[in-house]
Coordinates of C-alpha atoms in Angstrom, one line a residue:
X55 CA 68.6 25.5 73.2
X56 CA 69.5 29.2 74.0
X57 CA 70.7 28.0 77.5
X58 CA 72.9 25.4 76.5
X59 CA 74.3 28.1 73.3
X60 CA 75.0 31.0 75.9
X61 CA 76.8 28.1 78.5
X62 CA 79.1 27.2 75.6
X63 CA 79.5 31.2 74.1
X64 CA 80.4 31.8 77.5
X65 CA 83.1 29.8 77.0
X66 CA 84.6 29.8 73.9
X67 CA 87.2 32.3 74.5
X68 CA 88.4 30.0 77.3
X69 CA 88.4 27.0 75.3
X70 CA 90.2 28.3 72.7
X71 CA 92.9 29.4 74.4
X72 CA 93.3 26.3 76.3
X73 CA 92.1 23.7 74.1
X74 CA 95.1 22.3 72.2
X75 CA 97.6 21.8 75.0
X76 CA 99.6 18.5 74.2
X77 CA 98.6 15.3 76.3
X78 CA 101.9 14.4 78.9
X79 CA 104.0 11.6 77.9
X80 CA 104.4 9.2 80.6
X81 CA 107.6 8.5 82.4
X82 CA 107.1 4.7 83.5
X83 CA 107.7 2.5 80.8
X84 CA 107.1 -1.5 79.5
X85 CA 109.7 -0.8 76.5
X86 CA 113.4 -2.7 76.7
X87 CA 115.2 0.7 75.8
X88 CA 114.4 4.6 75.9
X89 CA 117.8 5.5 74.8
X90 CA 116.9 5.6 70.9
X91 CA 113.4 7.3 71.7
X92 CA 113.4 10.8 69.0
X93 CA 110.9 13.5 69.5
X94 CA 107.9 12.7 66.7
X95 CA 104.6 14.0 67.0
X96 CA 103.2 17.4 68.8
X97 CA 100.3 19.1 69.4
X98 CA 97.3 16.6 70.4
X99 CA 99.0 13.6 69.7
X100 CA 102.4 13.8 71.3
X101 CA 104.9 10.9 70.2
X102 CA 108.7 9.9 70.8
X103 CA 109.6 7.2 68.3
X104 CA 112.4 5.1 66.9
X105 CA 112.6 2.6 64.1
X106 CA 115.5 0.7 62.3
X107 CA 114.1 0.8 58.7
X108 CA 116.8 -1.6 57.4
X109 CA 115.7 -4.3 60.1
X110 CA 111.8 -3.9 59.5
X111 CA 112.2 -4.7 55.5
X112 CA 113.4 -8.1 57.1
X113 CA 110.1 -9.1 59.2
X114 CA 107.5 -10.9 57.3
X115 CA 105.8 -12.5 60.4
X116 CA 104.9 -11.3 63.6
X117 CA 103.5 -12.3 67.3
X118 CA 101.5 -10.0 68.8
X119 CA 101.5 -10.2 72.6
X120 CA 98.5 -9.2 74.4
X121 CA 98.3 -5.8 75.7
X122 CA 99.0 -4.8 79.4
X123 CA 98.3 -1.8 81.4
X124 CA 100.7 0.2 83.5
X125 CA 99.5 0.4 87.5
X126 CA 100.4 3.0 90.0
X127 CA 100.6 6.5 90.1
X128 CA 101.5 6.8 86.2
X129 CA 98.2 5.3 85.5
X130 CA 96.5 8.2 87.0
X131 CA 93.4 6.7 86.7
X132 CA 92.7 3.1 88.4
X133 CA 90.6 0.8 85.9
X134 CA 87.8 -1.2 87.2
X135 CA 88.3 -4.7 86.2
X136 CA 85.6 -4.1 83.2
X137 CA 86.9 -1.1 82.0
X138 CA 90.2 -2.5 81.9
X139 CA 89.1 -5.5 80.0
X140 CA 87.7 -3.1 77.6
X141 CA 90.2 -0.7 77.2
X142 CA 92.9 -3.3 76.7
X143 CA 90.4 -5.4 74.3
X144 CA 89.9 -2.4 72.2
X145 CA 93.5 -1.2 72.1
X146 CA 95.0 -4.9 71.1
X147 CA 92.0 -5.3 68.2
X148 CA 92.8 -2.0 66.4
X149 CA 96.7 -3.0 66.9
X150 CA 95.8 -6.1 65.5
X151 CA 93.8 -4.7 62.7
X152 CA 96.9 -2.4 61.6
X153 CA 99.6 -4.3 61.9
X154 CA 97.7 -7.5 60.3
X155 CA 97.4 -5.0 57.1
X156 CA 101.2 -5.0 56.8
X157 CA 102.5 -8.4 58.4
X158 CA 101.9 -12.4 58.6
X159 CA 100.4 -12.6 62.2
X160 CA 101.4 -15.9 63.6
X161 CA 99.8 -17.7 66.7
X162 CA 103.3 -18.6 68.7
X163 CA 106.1 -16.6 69.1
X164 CA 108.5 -19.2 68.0
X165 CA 107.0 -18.9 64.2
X166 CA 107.7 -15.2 64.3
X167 CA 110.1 -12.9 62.9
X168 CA 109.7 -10.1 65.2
X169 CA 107.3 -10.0 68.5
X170 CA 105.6 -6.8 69.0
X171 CA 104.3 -5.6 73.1
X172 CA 102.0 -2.9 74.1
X173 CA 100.9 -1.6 77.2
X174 CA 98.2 1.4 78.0
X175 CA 100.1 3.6 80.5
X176 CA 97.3 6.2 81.5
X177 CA 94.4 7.1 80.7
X178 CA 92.1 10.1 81.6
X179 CA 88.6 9.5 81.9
X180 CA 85.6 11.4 80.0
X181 CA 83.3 13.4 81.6
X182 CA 80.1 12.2 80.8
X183 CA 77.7 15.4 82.0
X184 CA 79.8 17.5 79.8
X185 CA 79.8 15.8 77.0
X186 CA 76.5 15.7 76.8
X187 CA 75.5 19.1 76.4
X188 CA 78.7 19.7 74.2
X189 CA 76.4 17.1 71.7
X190 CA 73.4 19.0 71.9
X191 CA 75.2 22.4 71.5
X192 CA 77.3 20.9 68.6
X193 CA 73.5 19.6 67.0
X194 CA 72.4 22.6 66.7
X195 CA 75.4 24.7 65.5
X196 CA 76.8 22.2 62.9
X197 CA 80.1 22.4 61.3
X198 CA 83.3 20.5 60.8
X199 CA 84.6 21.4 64.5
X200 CA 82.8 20.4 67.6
X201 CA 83.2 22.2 71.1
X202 CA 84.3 20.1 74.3
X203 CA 83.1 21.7 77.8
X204 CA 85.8 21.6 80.2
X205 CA 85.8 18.6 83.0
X206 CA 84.8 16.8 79.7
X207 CA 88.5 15.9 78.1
X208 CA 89.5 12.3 78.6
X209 CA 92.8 11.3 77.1
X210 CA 94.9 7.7 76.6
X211 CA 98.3 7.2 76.8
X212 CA 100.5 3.9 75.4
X213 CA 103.5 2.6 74.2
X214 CA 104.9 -0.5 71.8
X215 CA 107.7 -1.8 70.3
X216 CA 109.2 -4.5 68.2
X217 CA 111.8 -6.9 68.5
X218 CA 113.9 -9.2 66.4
X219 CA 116.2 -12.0 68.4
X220 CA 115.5 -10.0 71.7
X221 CA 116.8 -6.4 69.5
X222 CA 114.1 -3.4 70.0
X223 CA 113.7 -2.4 66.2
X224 CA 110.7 -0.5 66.7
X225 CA 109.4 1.9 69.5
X226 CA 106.4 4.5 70.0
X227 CA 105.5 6.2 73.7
X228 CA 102.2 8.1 72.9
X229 CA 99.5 10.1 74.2
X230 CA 96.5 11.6 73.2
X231 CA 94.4 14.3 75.2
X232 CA 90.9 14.9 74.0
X233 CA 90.4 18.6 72.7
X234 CA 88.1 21.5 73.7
X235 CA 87.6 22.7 69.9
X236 CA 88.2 19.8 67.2
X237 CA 87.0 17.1 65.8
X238 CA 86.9 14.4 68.8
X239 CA 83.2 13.5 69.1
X240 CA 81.9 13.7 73.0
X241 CA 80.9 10.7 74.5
X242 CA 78.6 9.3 77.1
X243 CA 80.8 7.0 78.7
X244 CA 83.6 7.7 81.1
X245 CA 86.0 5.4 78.6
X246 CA 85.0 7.3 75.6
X247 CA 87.7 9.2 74.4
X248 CA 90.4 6.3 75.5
X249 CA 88.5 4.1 73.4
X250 CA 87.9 6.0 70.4
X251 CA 91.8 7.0 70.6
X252 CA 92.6 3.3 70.4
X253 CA 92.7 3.7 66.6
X254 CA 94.9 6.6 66.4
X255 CA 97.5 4.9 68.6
X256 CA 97.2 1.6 66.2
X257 CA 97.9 3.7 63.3
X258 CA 101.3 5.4 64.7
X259 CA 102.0 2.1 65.9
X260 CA 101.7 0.3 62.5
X261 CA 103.4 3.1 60.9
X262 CA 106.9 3.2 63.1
X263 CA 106.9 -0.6 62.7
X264 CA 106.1 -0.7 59.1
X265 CA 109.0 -1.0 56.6
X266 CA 109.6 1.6 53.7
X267 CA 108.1 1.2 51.3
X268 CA 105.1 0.0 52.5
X269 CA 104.4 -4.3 51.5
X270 CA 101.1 -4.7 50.0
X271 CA 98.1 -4.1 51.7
X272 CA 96.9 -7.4 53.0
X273 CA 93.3 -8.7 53.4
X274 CA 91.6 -11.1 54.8
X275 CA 88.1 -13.5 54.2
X276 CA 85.8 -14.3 57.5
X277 CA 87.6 -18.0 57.5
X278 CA 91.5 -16.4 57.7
X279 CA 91.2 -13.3 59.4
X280 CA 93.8 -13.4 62.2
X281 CA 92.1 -10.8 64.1
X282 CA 88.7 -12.4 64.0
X283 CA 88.5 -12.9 67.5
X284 CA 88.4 -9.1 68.5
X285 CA 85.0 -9.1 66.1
X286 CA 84.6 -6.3 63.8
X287 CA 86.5 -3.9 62.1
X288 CA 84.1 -1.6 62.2
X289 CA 81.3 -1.7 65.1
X290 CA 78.4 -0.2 63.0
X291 CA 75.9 0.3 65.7
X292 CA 77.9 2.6 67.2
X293 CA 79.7 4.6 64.1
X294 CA 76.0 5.1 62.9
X295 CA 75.2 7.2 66.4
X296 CA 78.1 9.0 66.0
X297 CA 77.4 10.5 62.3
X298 CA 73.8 11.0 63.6
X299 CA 74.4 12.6 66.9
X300 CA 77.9 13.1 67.0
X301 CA 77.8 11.7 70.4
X302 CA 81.0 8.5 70.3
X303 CA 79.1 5.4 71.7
X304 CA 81.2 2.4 73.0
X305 CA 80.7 -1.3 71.8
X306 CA 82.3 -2.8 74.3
X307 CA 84.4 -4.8 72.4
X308 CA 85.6 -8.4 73.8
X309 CA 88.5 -10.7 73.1
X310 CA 86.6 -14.0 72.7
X311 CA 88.0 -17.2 71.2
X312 CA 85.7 -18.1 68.3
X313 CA 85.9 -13.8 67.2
X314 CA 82.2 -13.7 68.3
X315 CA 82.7 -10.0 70.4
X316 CA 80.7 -8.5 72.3
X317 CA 78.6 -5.4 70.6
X318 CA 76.7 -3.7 73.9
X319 CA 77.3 -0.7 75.0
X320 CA 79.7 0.5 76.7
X321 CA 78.3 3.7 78.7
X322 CA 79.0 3.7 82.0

C-alpha cells in the first residue's frame, strides 16, 4: 500500500495542475450545418450546440438512425471491429434511453416527425495499468474524488442532430476527456472511459433536442419498450463493481433483435 500512496503523492501536484484541461472538439463533422453551432459547455465536457425551441415543441415522434463512427485521422484512435461494435452499441442504447424518455420512437423514418443521427468522432483509449493502481490507491484513501495516473485518461468525442422535413433543428458536437482528480471511476478496459461517457453524451443530447418545457416523462413496460433491444437500462453486474471497487467494468452491451444483449465483460 505505501508504494502505490507515495507513486500517487508523488504526483499529485502534477495532476492537479493538469488535470481539468478541456477534451478537443473535433473538426470533421456528420452534421448538415456548423453555421448555427453556439459555444455551450466548458471545462471537462466541452459542447457547441444549437436548437430551435419553437420547432422542437412540434416533434412528438422520432426515428433514431443508428450510430456511425468518424474514420481517419479525426478518429485518432482506429477501432477494432469489436470495439467499434461496442462503442457504437453503447452510445446508440443510452441515446435511445434518453430521447425515448421525451419522444414517441418510431421504427421507419416515414412515421416520424423529426429523424435524429449520431456519430462517435474520436475517442481516446484508457490506459489500463494505470488505472489500476489509481483503484487500489483510491481504496484505500476514500473520499468523494478519485485520482487518475497519467497515460490513464481515455476520452470520447460525438456529435447529433435533429431534423424536421430535411431542416437541422437540433445540433450538439461534444467531447469528454477523462480527468486526473474527479469523479470518473478508472477502468480495466481500454474502452472504459468512452463507454462510461456514453451516458453523459445521451444526456446533452436529449437535452438540446428536448422542447421547453420538458413533455412528461415517458415509461415504458418489458412488452413496449422501444429500446428493448439494447438490453438494460442499467447493467447491474457491472454498476455493483463499480460502488464496490470503484474500478468501471464494461458489459459489453449488444444491439440484438429480440433486446436479449450481451452482459460479458468487456475488459480488453
Amino acid at each position: 500500500m505505501n508504494l502505490y500512496l507515495c507513486a500517487v503523492m508523488a504526483g499529485v501536484t502534477t495532476l492537479l495542475l493538469g488535470g481539468c484541461a478541456s477534451a478537443p472538439l473535433t473538426t470533421a463533422s456528420t452534421l448538415s450545418s456548423s453555421d448555427q453551432l453556439k459555444p455551450g459547455k466548458t471545462g471537462r465536457t466541452t459542447t457547441t450546440e444549437y436548437r430551435d425551441g419553437p420547432a422542437l415543441a412540434q416533434v412528438k415522434r422520432v426515428y433514431l438512425h443508428p450510430t456511425e463512427l468518424v474514420t481517419g485521422d479525426a478518429a485518432r484512435y482506429t477501432l477494432k471491429d469489436d470495439e467499434k461494435e461496442l462503442v457504437l452499441a453503447e452510445v446508440e442504447a443510452q441515446l435511445c434511453f434518453e430521447l425515448a424518455e421525451r419522444y414517441e420512437l418510431v421504427r421507419e423514418p416515414g412515421q416520424s416527425d423529426a429523424e435524429v443521427t449520431s456519430a462517435v468522432t474520436w475517442f481516446e483509449p484508457t490506459g489500463t495499468a494505470g488505472s489500476g493502481a489509481a483503484a487500489a490507491v483510491n481504496f484505500f484513501i476514500p473520499g468523494p474524488l478519485g485520482v487518475r495516473l497519467p497515460g490513464s485518461l481515455g476520452g470520447l468525442g460525438g456529435e447529433a442532430e435533429m431534423t424536421a422535413d430535411k431542416r437541422q433543428i437540433a445540433a450538439i458536437v461534444w467531447a469528454r476527456q477523462a480527468q486526473a482528480v474527479g469523479t470518473d471511476s478508472p477502468s480495466l478496459s481500454r474502452l472504459g472511459d468512452a463507454l462510461q461517457f456514453a451516458e453523459p453524451f445521451a444526456d446533452d443530447v436529449a437535452r438540446v433536442m428536448s422542447p421547453d418545457p420538458l413533455p412528461q416523462q415517458k415509461t415504458y413496460t418489458a412488452a413496449n419498450d422501444p429500446c428493448a433491444e439494447y438490453g438494460d437500462r442499467i447493467q447491474a453486474s457491472g454498476f455493483i463493481f463499480d460502488k464496490v471497487t470503484g474500478v468501471y467494468i464494461p458489459s459489453g452491451r449488444k444491439k440484438t433483435p429480440t433486446g436479449e444483449a450481451s452482459d460479458k465483460s468487456a475488459i480488453q
